[in-house]
Coordinates of C-alpha atoms in Angstrom, one line a residue:
Chain T
M9 CA -14.2 -10.8 -44.8
T10 CA -11.8 -8.5 -46.1
H11 CA -8.8 -7.5 -44.4
I12 CA -8.7 -4.0 -44.1
V13 CA -5.4 -3.7 -42.4
E14 CA -3.1 -6.2 -42.3
M15 CA 0.1 -6.0 -40.6
K16 CA 3.1 -8.8 -40.8
G17 CA 6.0 -9.0 -38.5
M18 CA 6.2 -5.4 -38.6
N19 CA 9.3 -3.7 -37.2
K20 CA 9.4 -0.1 -35.6
Y21 CA 12.2 1.8 -34.2
F22 CA 13.0 4.8 -32.8
G23 CA 16.9 5.0 -32.9
K24 CA 17.7 1.5 -30.8
L25 CA 14.6 1.3 -28.9
H26 CA 12.8 -1.4 -30.5
V27 CA 8.6 0.1 -29.9
L28 CA 7.0 -2.6 -32.3
K29 CA 8.4 -6.6 -32.1
N30 CA 7.2 -8.5 -35.3
I31 CA 3.5 -7.4 -34.6
D32 CA 1.1 -9.8 -36.6
L33 CA -2.6 -8.2 -36.7
T34 CA -5.2 -7.8 -39.4
V35 CA -8.3 -5.8 -38.9
E36 CA -11.4 -6.8 -40.6
Q37 CA -14.2 -4.3 -42.4
G38 CA -16.6 -3.2 -39.7
E39 CA -14.2 -4.7 -36.9
V40 CA -13.9 -2.6 -33.9
V41 CA -10.4 -3.3 -32.2
V42 CA -9.4 -1.7 -29.1
I43 CA -5.8 -1.6 -28.2
I44 CA -5.4 -1.6 -24.4
G45 CA -1.7 -1.5 -22.7
A46 CA 0.1 0.3 -20.2
S47 CA 1.8 3.6 -21.6
G48 CA 5.2 3.5 -23.4
S49 CA 4.3 -0.2 -24.7
G50 CA 3.7 1.0 -28.1
K51 CA 0.1 0.8 -28.8
S52 CA 0.2 5.0 -30.1
T53 CA 2.9 4.0 -32.3
L54 CA 1.1 1.2 -33.8
I55 CA -1.9 2.6 -35.0
R56 CA -0.3 6.2 -36.0
C57 CA 1.8 3.5 -38.4
V58 CA -1.6 2.8 -40.4
N59 CA -1.9 6.0 -41.5
G60 CA 2.0 6.7 -41.9
L61 CA 2.3 9.2 -39.1
E62 CA 5.1 6.7 -37.6
E63 CA 7.3 5.4 -40.8
F64 CA 8.1 1.3 -39.6
E65 CA 11.9 0.1 -40.1
S66 CA 10.3 -3.6 -41.4
G67 CA 7.4 -6.1 -42.3
K68 CA 4.7 -5.6 -44.3
L69 CA 1.5 -3.3 -43.8
V70 CA -1.5 -2.7 -46.0
V71 CA -4.0 -0.7 -45.8
D72 CA -7.2 -1.0 -47.5
G73 CA -5.4 -2.5 -50.3
Q74 CA -2.2 -0.1 -50.7
A75 CA 0.7 -1.6 -49.1
L76 CA 3.2 0.6 -47.6
A77 CA 6.6 0.6 -47.7
P78 CA 9.2 0.6 -44.5
K79 CA 10.6 4.0 -44.2
G80 CA 8.2 6.0 -45.6
G81 CA 8.5 4.4 -48.8
N82 CA 5.5 4.7 -51.5
Q83 CA 4.6 7.9 -50.9
K84 CA 1.6 7.2 -53.3
A85 CA -0.4 4.8 -51.1
L86 CA 0.7 7.0 -47.7
T87 CA -1.9 9.5 -50.1
E88 CA -4.3 7.4 -51.0
I89 CA -4.1 5.9 -47.2
R90 CA -4.5 8.8 -45.6
K91 CA -8.2 9.5 -47.4
E92 CA -9.8 7.0 -46.6
V93 CA -8.4 6.9 -42.9
G94 CA -9.4 9.2 -40.2
M95 CA -8.0 10.0 -37.4
V96 CA -9.0 11.4 -34.2
F97 CA -6.2 12.8 -31.5
Q98 CA -5.7 12.9 -27.7
Q99 CA -5.2 16.7 -28.3
F100 CA -7.6 17.0 -30.7
N101 CA -5.6 19.2 -33.3
L102 CA -8.5 21.1 -34.5
F103 CA -7.4 24.3 -36.4
P104 CA -7.3 27.0 -34.1
H105 CA -7.8 29.8 -37.0
L106 CA -11.0 28.1 -38.7
T107 CA -14.3 28.3 -37.2
V108 CA -15.5 24.3 -36.1
K109 CA -17.7 24.6 -39.5
K110 CA -14.3 25.5 -41.2
N111 CA -12.6 22.7 -40.1
V112 CA -15.1 19.9 -40.8
M113 CA -15.1 21.7 -44.5
L114 CA -11.5 21.6 -44.7
G115 CA -10.7 18.0 -45.8
P116 CA -13.0 17.8 -48.5
M117 CA -12.8 21.1 -49.8
K118 CA -9.2 20.5 -50.4
V119 CA -8.6 16.8 -51.1
K120 CA -11.8 16.1 -52.3
N121 CA -12.6 19.5 -54.4
A122 CA -16.0 19.4 -52.7
S123 CA -17.9 22.6 -53.6
Q124 CA -18.6 25.2 -50.7
V125 CA -22.0 24.5 -50.6
V126 CA -21.7 20.6 -50.6
A127 CA -18.5 21.0 -47.8
N128 CA -21.1 23.0 -46.0
A129 CA -23.9 20.9 -45.9
T130 CA -21.3 17.6 -44.5
A131 CA -20.2 19.9 -42.7
E132 CA -23.6 20.9 -41.1
R133 CA -24.6 17.1 -41.3
L134 CA -21.9 15.9 -38.8
L135 CA -21.4 18.3 -36.5
N136 CA -25.6 17.5 -35.9
R137 CA -24.8 14.0 -35.8
V138 CA -22.3 14.9 -32.9
G139 CA -24.6 17.1 -30.9
I140 CA -22.7 20.5 -31.6
G141 CA -25.1 21.7 -34.4
N142 CA -25.6 25.3 -32.6
Q143 CA -21.4 26.3 -32.3
A144 CA -20.6 26.0 -36.1
D145 CA -19.8 29.1 -36.1
K146 CA -17.4 29.6 -33.5
Y147 CA -13.9 28.9 -32.7
P148 CA -12.5 25.8 -31.4
S149 CA -10.8 27.7 -28.1
H150 CA -15.0 28.7 -27.5
L151 CA -15.8 24.9 -26.9
S152 CA -15.1 22.8 -24.1
G153 CA -12.9 20.1 -24.3
G154 CA -15.7 17.1 -25.2
Q155 CA -17.2 19.4 -27.5
Q156 CA -13.7 19.7 -29.2
Q157 CA -13.3 16.4 -29.2
R158 CA -16.5 15.5 -30.8
V159 CA -15.9 18.1 -33.7
A160 CA -12.6 16.3 -34.6
I161 CA -14.2 13.3 -35.5
A162 CA -16.8 15.0 -37.3
R163 CA -13.9 16.8 -39.2
A164 CA -12.9 12.8 -39.6
L165 CA -15.6 11.9 -40.4
A166 CA -16.6 14.7 -43.1
M167 CA -13.9 12.5 -45.6
E168 CA -16.1 9.5 -45.7
P169 CA -13.6 7.4 -44.1
R170 CA -13.3 3.4 -44.2
L171 CA -11.6 3.4 -40.8
M172 CA -10.9 5.4 -38.1
L173 CA -8.3 5.4 -35.9
F174 CA -8.8 6.6 -31.8
D175 CA -5.3 8.1 -29.9
E176 CA -6.6 7.7 -26.6
P177 CA -9.2 10.0 -27.5
T178 CA -10.7 10.8 -23.8
S179 CA -7.2 10.9 -22.2
A180 CA -7.2 14.9 -22.5
L181 CA -10.7 15.5 -21.1
D182 CA -12.1 16.2 -17.5
P183 CA -13.9 13.5 -16.5
E184 CA -17.5 14.3 -17.0
M185 CA -16.7 15.0 -20.4
I186 CA -15.4 11.2 -21.3
G187 CA -18.7 10.4 -21.5
E188 CA -20.2 12.2 -24.3
V189 CA -16.8 11.6 -26.4
L190 CA -17.5 7.7 -25.5
D191 CA -21.5 8.5 -26.7
V192 CA -20.6 9.5 -30.4
M193 CA -17.9 6.7 -31.0
R194 CA -20.3 3.9 -29.6
E195 CA -23.1 5.3 -32.2
L196 CA -20.4 4.9 -34.9
A197 CA -19.4 1.5 -34.2
K198 CA -23.1 0.6 -34.1
E199 CA -23.7 2.2 -37.4
G200 CA -20.7 -0.5 -38.9
M201 CA -17.5 1.9 -38.4
T202 CA -14.4 0.0 -38.4
M203 CA -11.9 1.1 -35.7
M204 CA -9.3 1.1 -34.2
V205 CA -9.0 2.6 -30.5
V206 CA -6.3 3.0 -28.1
T207 CA -7.8 3.6 -24.8
H208 CA -7.7 3.1 -21.0
E209 CA -11.3 3.4 -20.9
M210 CA -11.9 -0.5 -19.9
G211 CA -15.3 -0.2 -19.6
F212 CA -15.8 1.2 -22.9
A213 CA -13.9 -1.5 -24.2
R214 CA -15.6 -4.3 -23.4
E215 CA -18.9 -2.7 -24.2
V216 CA -17.9 -1.7 -28.0
A217 CA -15.2 -4.0 -28.8
D218 CA -15.4 -7.0 -31.3
R219 CA -11.9 -7.5 -30.0
V220 CA -9.2 -6.7 -27.4
I221 CA -5.7 -6.5 -28.1
Y222 CA -3.1 -6.2 -24.9
I223 CA 0.2 -5.1 -25.9
H224 CA 3.5 -5.2 -23.5
E225 CA 6.9 -3.7 -24.4
G226 CA 5.7 -3.5 -28.2
Q227 CA 4.5 -7.1 -28.8
I228 CA 1.1 -8.2 -28.7
V229 CA 0.7 -10.1 -25.8
E230 CA -3.0 -11.3 -25.8
Q231 CA -6.0 -10.5 -28.0
G232 CA -9.3 -12.1 -28.1
K233 CA -12.9 -11.3 -27.2
P234 CA -13.3 -8.3 -24.9
D235 CA -15.0 -10.8 -21.9
D236 CA -12.4 -13.8 -22.5
V237 CA -9.6 -10.9 -22.1
F238 CA -10.8 -9.5 -19.5
D239 CA -12.8 -12.4 -17.4
N240 CA -10.1 -14.5 -17.9
P241 CA -6.8 -13.5 -19.2
Q242 CA -4.1 -16.0 -20.1
N243 CA -1.3 -14.4 -20.5
E244 CA -0.1 -13.5 -16.4
R245 CA 1.2 -10.4 -18.4
T246 CA -2.7 -8.8 -19.1
Q247 CA -3.6 -10.5 -16.0
A248 CA -0.9 -8.1 -13.9
F249 CA -2.2 -5.1 -16.2
L250 CA -5.7 -5.5 -16.1
S251 CA -5.3 -6.6 -12.3
R252 CA -3.9 -2.6 -11.7
V253 CA -6.2 -0.7 -14.3
L254 CA -9.5 -2.8 -13.0
A255 CA -8.7 -2.1 -9.5
H256 CA -10.0 1.2 -8.8
Chain A
M10 CA 32.1 84.0 -20.2
E11 CA 28.1 83.9 -19.9
F12 CA 26.5 81.3 -22.0
Q13 CA 22.8 81.2 -22.6
F14 CA 21.4 78.8 -25.5
Q15 CA 17.8 79.3 -26.2
F16 CA 15.7 77.1 -28.5
D17 CA 14.8 78.9 -31.7
W18 CA 10.9 78.0 -32.3
Q19 CA 11.3 80.0 -35.6
A20 CA 14.2 78.0 -36.9
A21 CA 12.5 74.8 -35.9
I22 CA 9.1 75.3 -38.0
D23 CA 10.9 76.9 -40.7
S24 CA 12.9 73.9 -41.1
I25 CA 10.0 71.8 -41.4
P26 CA 8.9 72.4 -45.6
F27 CA 12.7 71.8 -46.5
L28 CA 12.6 68.4 -43.8
L29 CA 9.7 66.9 -45.2
K30 CA 11.0 66.7 -48.6
G31 CA 13.2 63.8 -47.2
I32 CA 10.0 61.5 -45.5
P33 CA 9.3 59.9 -49.2
Y34 CA 12.4 58.8 -49.5
T35 CA 12.5 57.7 -45.8
L36 CA 9.0 55.8 -46.3
L37 CA 10.0 54.5 -49.7
I38 CA 13.2 53.0 -49.2
S39 CA 11.9 51.4 -45.8
F40 CA 9.0 49.8 -47.1
G41 CA 10.2 49.4 -50.4
G42 CA 12.9 47.4 -48.8
L43 CA 10.5 45.5 -45.9
L44 CA 8.0 44.4 -48.8
I45 CA 11.7 42.7 -50.6
G46 CA 12.4 41.6 -47.3
F47 CA 9.4 39.7 -46.0
V48 CA 9.6 37.7 -49.8
L49 CA 12.9 37.1 -49.1
G50 CA 12.4 36.7 -45.1
I51 CA 9.2 33.8 -46.2
I52 CA 12.1 32.3 -49.1
F53 CA 14.8 31.6 -46.8
G54 CA 13.0 31.5 -43.9
L55 CA 11.5 28.2 -45.1
L56 CA 14.7 27.3 -46.2
S57 CA 16.6 27.2 -43.2
I58 CA 14.1 24.9 -41.7
N59 CA 13.9 22.3 -44.8
K60 CA 15.4 18.7 -44.1
K61 CA 17.5 19.1 -47.5
W62 CA 21.1 20.4 -46.2
F63 CA 21.4 21.6 -49.3
L64 CA 18.8 24.2 -49.0
R65 CA 19.0 25.1 -45.2
W66 CA 22.8 25.8 -45.1
P67 CA 23.0 28.4 -48.2
A68 CA 19.9 30.0 -45.9
T69 CA 21.2 29.8 -42.9
A70 CA 24.6 31.6 -44.2
Y71 CA 22.9 34.5 -45.7
I72 CA 20.9 34.9 -42.4
E73 CA 24.2 34.8 -40.3
I74 CA 25.9 37.3 -42.9
F75 CA 23.6 39.5 -42.6
R76 CA 22.1 39.6 -39.5
G77 CA 26.6 39.4 -38.5
T78 CA 27.6 42.1 -40.4
P79 CA 26.9 46.2 -39.8
I80 CA 23.9 47.6 -42.2
L81 CA 26.2 50.2 -42.9
V82 CA 28.9 48.3 -43.7
Q83 CA 26.3 46.5 -46.0
V84 CA 25.4 49.4 -48.2
L85 CA 28.7 50.9 -48.3
F86 CA 29.7 47.8 -49.6
I87 CA 26.6 48.0 -52.2
F88 CA 27.1 51.4 -53.0
Y89 CA 30.7 51.7 -53.3
G90 CA 31.9 48.0 -53.6
L91 CA 29.5 46.7 -56.5
P92 CA 29.8 49.2 -59.1
D93 CA 33.3 47.7 -59.4
L94 CA 31.7 44.3 -59.9
I95 CA 29.0 44.8 -62.3
G96 CA 30.7 47.4 -63.9
G97 CA 28.6 50.5 -63.4
P98 CA 26.7 53.0 -61.2
I99 CA 24.0 52.0 -58.6
D100 CA 22.0 54.6 -57.4
P101 CA 21.7 55.7 -54.1
L102 CA 18.3 54.7 -53.8
T103 CA 18.5 51.8 -55.4
A104 CA 21.1 51.1 -53.4
G105 CA 19.4 51.8 -49.6
I106 CA 16.6 49.7 -50.7
A107 CA 18.7 47.0 -51.6
A108 CA 20.3 47.2 -48.4
I109 CA 17.3 47.3 -46.4
A110 CA 15.6 44.2 -48.0
L111 CA 18.6 42.4 -47.7
N112 CA 19.1 43.2 -44.3
S113 CA 15.4 42.8 -42.9
G114 CA 15.3 39.9 -45.2
A115 CA 17.8 38.0 -42.8
Y116 CA 15.8 39.0 -39.8
I117 CA 12.0 38.4 -40.9
S118 CA 14.0 35.1 -42.1
E119 CA 14.5 34.1 -38.7
V120 CA 11.3 35.8 -37.6
V121 CA 9.3 32.9 -39.9
R122 CA 11.3 30.3 -38.9
G123 CA 10.4 31.0 -35.2
G124 CA 6.8 31.4 -36.6
V125 CA 6.6 28.4 -38.6
Q126 CA 8.4 26.2 -35.4
S127 CA 6.2 27.7 -33.2
I128 CA 3.0 25.4 -34.4
D129 CA 2.2 22.4 -32.3
K130 CA 3.2 19.5 -34.9
G131 CA 0.0 18.3 -33.8
Q132 CA -1.5 20.9 -36.5
T133 CA 0.7 19.3 -39.3
E134 CA -0.1 15.4 -38.2
A135 CA -3.7 16.5 -38.2
G136 CA -3.7 18.0 -41.4
L137 CA -1.9 15.2 -43.4
S138 CA -4.3 12.6 -41.3
L139 CA -7.0 14.4 -43.6
G140 CA -5.4 13.6 -46.8
L141 CA -4.1 17.1 -47.6
S142 CA -0.5 17.1 -49.0
R143 CA 2.1 18.6 -47.1
T144 CA 2.3 21.6 -49.2
Q145 CA -1.6 22.4 -48.5
T146 CA -0.9 21.3 -44.8
F147 CA 1.6 24.2 -44.4
W148 CA 0.2 27.1 -46.6
S149 CA -3.8 26.5 -45.2
I150 CA -3.0 24.7 -42.2
I151 CA 0.7 26.3 -40.1
W152 CA 1.1 30.1 -42.4
P153 CA -2.0 31.2 -40.9
Q154 CA -1.3 30.8 -37.6
A155 CA 2.4 31.2 -38.0
F156 CA 1.5 34.6 -39.3
R157 CA -0.1 35.7 -36.9
R158 CA 2.3 35.3 -34.0
M159 CA 4.5 36.8 -36.4
I160 CA 2.8 39.9 -36.3
P161 CA 4.5 41.6 -33.2
P162 CA 8.6 41.0 -34.2
L163 CA 7.5 41.7 -38.4
G164 CA 6.0 45.6 -36.8
N165 CA 9.1 45.6 -34.7
Q166 CA 11.5 44.7 -37.5
A167 CA 9.7 47.2 -39.8
I168 CA 10.5 50.0 -37.0
V169 CA 14.1 49.0 -37.0
S170 CA 14.5 49.4 -40.5
I171 CA 12.6 52.7 -40.9
K172 CA 15.6 54.3 -38.3
D173 CA 18.4 52.4 -40.2
T174 CA 17.2 54.5 -43.1
S175 CA 18.9 57.5 -40.9
L176 CA 22.9 55.9 -41.9
F177 CA 21.8 56.2 -45.5
S178 CA 22.5 59.5 -45.6
V179 CA 26.5 58.5 -46.1
I180 CA 25.5 57.7 -49.7
G181 CA 23.5 60.6 -50.5
V182 CA 20.0 59.4 -50.5
G183 CA 17.7 62.2 -49.7
E184 CA 15.9 61.2 -47.1
L185 CA 15.4 62.9 -43.8
V186 CA 18.6 62.6 -42.0
R187 CA 20.4 64.1 -44.9
Q188 CA 17.7 66.7 -45.8
G189 CA 18.4 67.8 -42.0
Q190 CA 22.4 67.8 -43.0
I191 CA 21.8 70.0 -45.8
Y192 CA 19.7 72.2 -44.2
I193 CA 21.6 72.9 -41.2
A194 CA 25.1 73.6 -43.4
N195 CA 23.3 76.7 -44.4
T196 CA 21.2 77.6 -41.0
F197 CA 23.5 76.3 -38.5
T198 CA 20.8 75.6 -36.5
A199 CA 21.9 72.0 -35.7
F200 CA 19.7 71.8 -32.4
E201 CA 16.7 72.4 -33.5
V202 CA 16.7 70.6 -37.2
Y203 CA 17.9 67.2 -35.9
F204 CA 15.2 67.8 -33.1
V205 CA 12.4 68.3 -35.6
V206 CA 13.8 65.1 -37.7
A207 CA 13.7 63.2 -34.2
I208 CA 10.3 64.1 -34.1
L209 CA 9.3 63.4 -37.8
Y210 CA 10.7 59.7 -37.2
L211 CA 8.6 59.3 -34.2
A212 CA 5.8 60.4 -35.9
I213 CA 6.3 57.5 -38.4
T214 CA 7.4 54.9 -35.9
L215 CA 4.3 55.9 -33.8
S216 CA 2.2 55.8 -36.5
L217 CA 3.0 52.3 -37.3
S218 CA 2.9 50.9 -33.8
F219 CA -0.5 52.1 -33.7
I220 CA -1.7 50.4 -37.0
L221 CA 0.1 47.3 -35.8
R222 CA -2.1 46.9 -32.9
L223 CA -4.7 47.3 -34.5
V224 CA -3.9 44.6 -37.0
E225 CA -2.6 42.6 -34.5
R226 CA -5.8 42.6 -32.7
R227 CA -8.4 41.8 -35.1
G228 CA -6.0 38.9 -35.6
L229 CA -6.0 37.8 -32.6
A230 CA -9.5 38.0 -31.3
S231 CA -10.5 34.5 -33.3
V232 CA -7.9 32.9 -31.5

């Protein structure tokens, strides 16, 4: 098996606040890793380090064979990593001045120098795949939250990433739209996409994850197969967290 | 003693052809100056939000100096002061354009800064995550959105600068007010002539407002 992400003794601070403490974590090719934990536990920060949206202060981080240096060093590696790693945000972050299709075309055209024709074909294929083919010429603001998030997934997929990061992709959605986004993610997982997902959707985690990681105050407290973590958590903090989130 | 003032319509109408000669200068100084001011505004506006202090400080100094001093002093300085420094005269038209450029440039810098900073950080993150460079992210994602938000304040600045050109009568540029002064010196019809001058300014600024509203509506329609 090949590691696509490898973190070793990674530490991250926001000023004096120690956000990530000695993180050791490897993600294998094709693996779906779901990261759970209370808000403020550092789970978003963890995946934002993977594509360099956050810098880390010490330790080792290798993504797709490229070693990132602490404090934002090694910009070259970062550039390479970002081409291979897609990201989906809580707030979608679609480009409001571009149509849905142009949103999906931008990456391939600017980064891979894809021609208009090729990028257009890719965008149409991906938009159909996430079920938004008929909205391609609309602007993002004319779409529902669930549709926007599916466009955001298509936009990330257009770069043919080897790893997809999902940062609470359904947290900003109305309840009735969560399902349509999770469906797309489920499909992706089935097709073998390597994914790191930060989410509060425990049902999704249990069903789709190969591994669940529980993070508490910047530390990986427990990890394992979803059934083990959810049904038989070993650490008392995990037990407390799960009893809170699964109670209702 | 009885005093009666009568608005002399004939005098007002007679002055129009002479006053109209000032309009090309008014437009040339304002739009020439604004065009350069826009370029200065983009450069210094972006420098003023740069992370590197040695780029940020000079830009901030420029902005504060030209926003913090009267444009009348600026144009007098350029027209009467600078020739001492460069050892030759500056023609009034050039001085006028330079004053509008430098002055509006400072205000437009602030418009640019505000516009760029108003764009959500998530937009930059989305661009970078796709693999775009910082430069690509800025010019294809941030700038187009920021520019749309800049249109109303830019229009505002254009109107202010057009009116500011009226001060340049003091350095003898044959713009609207200067033409008016010359005309009045011969006819003593100050009330009528300044009334027409005011109407002509209003015609320019109202046309500009109208055009800007159209542009704004088109630009915002998609967002």
